[in-house]
Coordinates of C-alpha atoms in Angstrom, one line a residue:
M1 CA 48.0 -85.5 1.7
T2 CA 45.8 -86.4 -1.2
P3 CA 45.7 -83.5 -3.7
R4 CA 42.4 -81.7 -3.7
V5 CA 40.6 -81.7 -7.1
P6 CA 38.5 -78.6 -8.1
L7 CA 35.1 -79.2 -9.6
V8 CA 33.8 -76.9 -12.4
R9 CA 30.9 -74.8 -11.2
R10 CA 28.2 -72.8 -12.7
Y11 CA 27.2 -69.5 -11.0
L12 CA 24.5 -66.9 -11.4
M13 CA 25.5 -63.3 -10.4
C14 CA 23.9 -59.9 -10.5
P15 CA 26.0 -56.7 -11.2
P16 CA 25.6 -54.1 -8.4
R17 CA 24.6 -51.3 -10.8
H18 CA 22.0 -50.0 -8.3
F19 CA 24.0 -51.0 -5.2
A20 CA 23.4 -48.7 -2.2
V21 CA 22.7 -48.9 1.5
E22 CA 19.4 -47.1 1.7
Y23 CA 17.9 -49.0 4.6
A24 CA 19.0 -51.3 7.5
I25 CA 17.8 -54.9 7.5
N26 CA 20.8 -56.4 9.2
P27 CA 23.4 -55.2 11.8
W28 CA 26.0 -54.4 9.2
M29 CA 23.9 -51.9 7.2
D30 CA 24.2 -48.2 8.1
P31 CA 22.5 -45.8 5.7
S32 CA 24.5 -42.9 7.2
K33 CA 27.8 -44.3 5.9
P34 CA 28.6 -43.4 2.3
V35 CA 28.9 -46.2 -0.3
D36 CA 31.1 -46.0 -3.3
A37 CA 29.0 -47.6 -6.1
G38 CA 31.8 -47.6 -8.6
R39 CA 34.2 -49.4 -6.2
A40 CA 31.4 -51.9 -5.4
M41 CA 31.1 -52.6 -9.1
A42 CA 34.8 -53.0 -9.5
Q43 CA 35.0 -55.4 -6.5
W44 CA 32.1 -57.4 -7.9
A45 CA 33.7 -57.6 -11.4
E46 CA 36.9 -58.9 -9.9
L47 CA 35.0 -61.6 -8.0
R48 CA 33.2 -62.6 -11.2
D49 CA 36.5 -62.6 -13.2
T50 CA 38.2 -64.7 -10.4
Y51 CA 35.6 -67.4 -10.9
R52 CA 36.2 -67.4 -14.6
R53 CA 39.9 -67.5 -14.2
L54 CA 39.4 -70.6 -12.0
G55 CA 37.5 -72.2 -14.9
H56 CA 33.9 -71.7 -13.8
T57 CA 31.0 -70.5 -15.8
V58 CA 29.3 -67.3 -14.6
E59 CA 26.0 -66.1 -16.0
E60 CA 24.5 -62.8 -15.2
I61 CA 21.0 -61.5 -14.4
A62 CA 20.1 -57.9 -15.2
P63 CA 19.9 -55.7 -12.0
Q64 CA 16.7 -53.7 -11.5
P65 CA 16.3 -50.1 -10.3
G66 CA 15.0 -49.9 -6.7
L67 CA 16.5 -53.2 -5.7
P68 CA 20.0 -52.3 -4.3
D69 CA 20.5 -55.7 -2.7
M70 CA 19.8 -57.7 -5.8
V71 CA 23.6 -58.1 -6.1
F72 CA 23.3 -60.7 -3.3
A73 CA 22.1 -63.4 -5.7
A74 CA 22.6 -66.3 -3.3
N75 CA 19.4 -65.3 -1.5
S76 CA 17.2 -65.8 -4.6
G77 CA 17.2 -69.5 -5.3
T78 CA 18.5 -73.0 -4.5
V79 CA 19.2 -75.3 -7.4
I80 CA 20.0 -79.0 -7.0
D81 CA 19.8 -81.5 -9.8
G82 CA 18.2 -78.9 -12.0
R83 CA 15.3 -78.3 -9.6
V84 CA 14.8 -74.7 -8.6
L85 CA 13.3 -73.6 -5.3
G86 CA 12.9 -69.9 -5.4
A87 CA 12.9 -67.3 -2.6
R88 CA 10.5 -65.6 -0.4
F89 CA 12.1 -62.7 1.5
R90 CA 11.4 -61.7 5.1
A91 CA 12.2 -58.0 4.4
A92 CA 9.7 -56.1 2.3
E93 CA 12.6 -54.1 0.8
R94 CA 13.9 -57.3 -1.0
A95 CA 10.6 -59.0 -1.8
A96 CA 10.4 -58.0 -5.5
E97 CA 13.8 -59.7 -6.2
A98 CA 12.3 -63.1 -6.1
E99 CA 10.1 -62.7 -9.2
H100 CA 13.1 -61.4 -11.3
F101 CA 15.1 -64.5 -10.5
R102 CA 12.1 -66.8 -11.0
R103 CA 11.7 -65.2 -14.5
W104 CA 15.4 -65.7 -15.3
F105 CA 15.2 -69.4 -14.6
V106 CA 12.1 -69.9 -16.6
E107 CA 13.5 -67.9 -19.5
H108 CA 16.7 -69.9 -19.4
G109 CA 14.9 -73.3 -19.8
Y110 CA 14.4 -74.4 -16.3
R111 CA 11.0 -76.1 -16.1
D112 CA 11.0 -77.4 -12.6
V113 CA 10.7 -74.1 -10.7
T114 CA 8.8 -73.8 -7.4
M115 CA 8.2 -70.7 -5.5
P116 CA 8.1 -71.3 -1.7
S117 CA 5.0 -70.7 0.5
R118 CA 7.2 -70.0 3.5
I119 CA 9.9 -67.4 4.2
N120 CA 13.0 -68.9 2.5
E121 CA 16.1 -66.9 1.7
A122 CA 17.6 -69.6 -0.4
E123 CA 21.4 -70.2 -0.4
G124 CA 21.7 -67.5 2.3
D125 CA 20.3 -70.2 4.6
F126 CA 20.9 -73.4 2.6
A127 CA 24.2 -75.1 2.1
W128 CA 24.5 -78.3 0.0
T129 CA 27.0 -80.8 1.2
G130 CA 26.6 -83.3 -1.7
R131 CA 24.3 -85.6 0.3
L132 CA 22.6 -83.3 2.8
L133 CA 21.2 -79.8 2.7
L134 CA 22.2 -77.8 5.8
A135 CA 19.4 -75.3 6.6
G136 CA 19.7 -72.3 8.8
T137 CA 16.9 -70.6 10.8
G138 CA 16.7 -68.2 13.7
F139 CA 16.6 -64.8 11.9
R140 CA 15.4 -65.0 8.3
T141 CA 14.3 -68.4 6.9
D142 CA 11.2 -69.9 8.5
P143 CA 11.9 -73.4 10.0
A144 CA 8.8 -74.7 8.1
A145 CA 10.7 -73.8 4.9
H146 CA 13.1 -76.6 5.6
A147 CA 10.4 -79.2 5.2
E148 CA 9.3 -77.5 2.1
A149 CA 12.8 -77.6 0.7
Q150 CA 13.1 -81.3 1.4
E151 CA 9.8 -81.9 -0.5
V152 CA 10.6 -79.7 -3.5
L153 CA 14.2 -80.6 -3.9
G154 CA 14.0 -84.2 -2.9
V155 CA 17.1 -84.2 -0.6
P156 CA 17.5 -84.7 3.1
V157 CA 17.5 -81.4 5.1
L158 CA 19.1 -80.8 8.5
S159 CA 18.0 -77.8 10.5
L160 CA 20.5 -75.6 12.3
R161 CA 19.6 -72.7 14.6
L162 CA 21.6 -69.4 14.4
V163 CA 21.7 -67.3 17.6
E164 CA 24.1 -64.4 16.8
P165 CA 22.3 -61.5 15.1
R166 CA 25.4 -60.4 13.1
Y167 CA 25.4 -63.8 11.5
Y168 CA 21.8 -63.8 10.5
H169 CA 22.2 -66.2 7.5
L170 CA 23.8 -69.6 7.5
D171 CA 26.2 -68.4 4.8
T172 CA 27.7 -65.9 7.1
A173 CA 28.7 -68.6 9.6
L174 CA 29.3 -71.8 7.6
F175 CA 30.3 -72.9 4.1
V176 CA 31.1 -76.2 2.4
L177 CA 34.7 -76.7 1.4
S178 CA 34.3 -80.0 -0.4
E179 CA 31.2 -82.0 -1.1
A180 CA 30.7 -85.6 -0.2
T181 CA 31.9 -88.3 -2.6
E182 CA 31.6 -92.1 -2.7
S183 CA 35.0 -92.3 -0.9
A184 CA 35.0 -89.1 1.4
P185 CA 32.6 -87.2 3.5
A186 CA 31.9 -83.5 3.0
Q187 CA 34.1 -81.0 4.8
I188 CA 32.9 -77.6 6.1
A189 CA 34.3 -74.5 7.8
Y190 CA 32.1 -72.8 10.4
Y191 CA 32.0 -70.4 13.3
P192 CA 30.6 -72.4 16.3
E193 CA 29.5 -69.4 18.3
A194 CA 27.0 -68.4 15.7
F195 CA 25.0 -71.5 16.4
S196 CA 22.8 -72.8 19.3
A197 CA 24.3 -75.3 21.7
G198 CA 22.3 -78.2 20.1
S199 CA 23.3 -77.2 16.6
R200 CA 26.9 -77.1 17.6
R201 CA 26.7 -80.6 18.9
V202 CA 25.1 -81.8 15.7
L203 CA 27.8 -80.1 13.6
A204 CA 30.5 -81.7 15.7
R205 CA 29.0 -85.1 15.3
L206 CA 28.5 -84.9 11.5
F207 CA 31.7 -83.0 10.6
A208 CA 34.4 -84.0 13.0
D209 CA 37.0 -82.9 10.5
A210 CA 35.6 -79.4 10.0
V211 CA 37.9 -76.4 9.8
P212 CA 37.1 -74.2 12.8
A213 CA 36.8 -70.4 12.5
D214 CA 37.1 -67.7 15.2
A215 CA 35.5 -64.4 15.8
A216 CA 38.0 -62.5 13.6
D217 CA 37.3 -64.9 10.7
A218 CA 33.6 -64.4 11.0
E219 CA 33.7 -60.6 11.4
C220 CA 35.4 -60.1 8.1
F221 CA 32.9 -62.5 6.4
G222 CA 35.5 -65.2 6.1
L223 CA 32.7 -67.8 6.4
N224 CA 31.0 -66.3 3.4
G225 CA 33.5 -68.1 1.2
V226 CA 33.0 -70.1 -2.0
S227 CA 34.9 -73.3 -2.6
D228 CA 35.2 -75.5 -5.7
G229 CA 36.8 -78.3 -3.7
R230 CA 40.3 -76.9 -4.0
N231 CA 40.2 -73.2 -4.6
V232 CA 38.5 -71.2 -1.9
V233 CA 37.5 -67.6 -2.6
L234 CA 37.6 -65.6 0.6
P235 CA 37.6 -61.9 1.7
L236 CA 41.0 -60.2 1.7
E237 CA 41.1 -59.9 5.4
A238 CA 40.5 -63.6 6.2
T239 CA 44.2 -64.4 6.4
A240 CA 44.1 -66.6 9.5
L241 CA 41.3 -68.8 8.0
A242 CA 43.2 -68.9 4.7
S243 CA 46.3 -70.2 6.5
R244 CA 44.3 -72.9 8.2
L245 CA 42.7 -73.9 4.9
A246 CA 46.1 -74.0 3.2
D247 CA 47.3 -76.4 5.9
R248 CA 44.4 -78.7 4.8
G249 CA 45.5 -78.7 1.2
Y250 CA 43.1 -76.0 -0.1
E251 CA 44.2 -73.0 -2.3
P252 CA 42.9 -69.7 -0.8
V253 CA 42.1 -67.0 -3.3
L254 CA 41.6 -63.6 -1.5
V255 CA 39.4 -60.9 -3.0
D256 CA 38.4 -57.4 -1.8
I257 CA 34.7 -57.2 -0.9
S258 CA 35.0 -54.3 1.5
E259 CA 32.4 -52.1 -0.2
L260 CA 29.8 -54.9 -0.5
R261 CA 30.4 -55.8 3.1
K262 CA 28.8 -52.5 4.0
A263 CA 25.4 -54.1 3.2
G264 CA 26.3 -57.4 5.0
G265 CA 27.6 -59.3 1.9
G266 CA 30.6 -61.2 0.8
P267 CA 31.7 -63.6 -2.0
K268 CA 29.0 -66.2 -1.3
C269 CA 26.2 -63.7 -1.0
C270 CA 27.0 -62.6 -4.5
T271 CA 27.0 -66.1 -5.9
L272 CA 24.1 -68.4 -6.6
E273 CA 25.3 -71.9 -7.6
I274 CA 23.4 -73.7 -10.3
R275 CA 23.7 -77.4 -9.8
K276 CA 22.5 -79.5 -12.8

């Protein structure tokens, strides 16, 4: 087996200083269940520090009062080749997050920043494979946002339909393990049952070597992983998926995100990748 080579990544994250479950905008959220904000902060800090130990750069955006889900930075922008496509949230409770992230990019020197006209929950529903942007729809992102992403980012976009309400974003049901190179195609892991029949057929055609996931993998947010091409950061409970990835030459890195999962989030939800 050819050794897998990690690629240095650049991430943007937001500390969960105001994290809480005060409303329910996905099936995982239950405002009646208590949330330990201190524990959520500790879990987030361990995730951030894990990335840094793996050699990646992590930048931080300041959290804002009244925006408890701002910790889920992946939903707030898609960056490819330095071009930034911002977010437009479906839920009113999260709408104000988009402007804070837009401002961060502008203040940090990004000049090519476009805010979408359609509902677009960014890397929650967009996954870059190195050659193709996989784009989810069905619950959050408007299918018309896929064409807008193609126009703004200048990359080909493939639409995929999600059909299982618990996996309302693409990043809860699929993630990229290794991006395409000149000599090798991209590899993904995904949970087929989260997708429509047609989307499953498309994924099977394009990614014959994909790592399959089962219901147990999906329920613990195992598909909300983050990979640098070798090291794969996964929730602590995703042991079966971790074993299958290890068999393919990846290095699983397990982290505890149990408190953040109460709001329907995992490692990827907390992690916006900046691709220059």
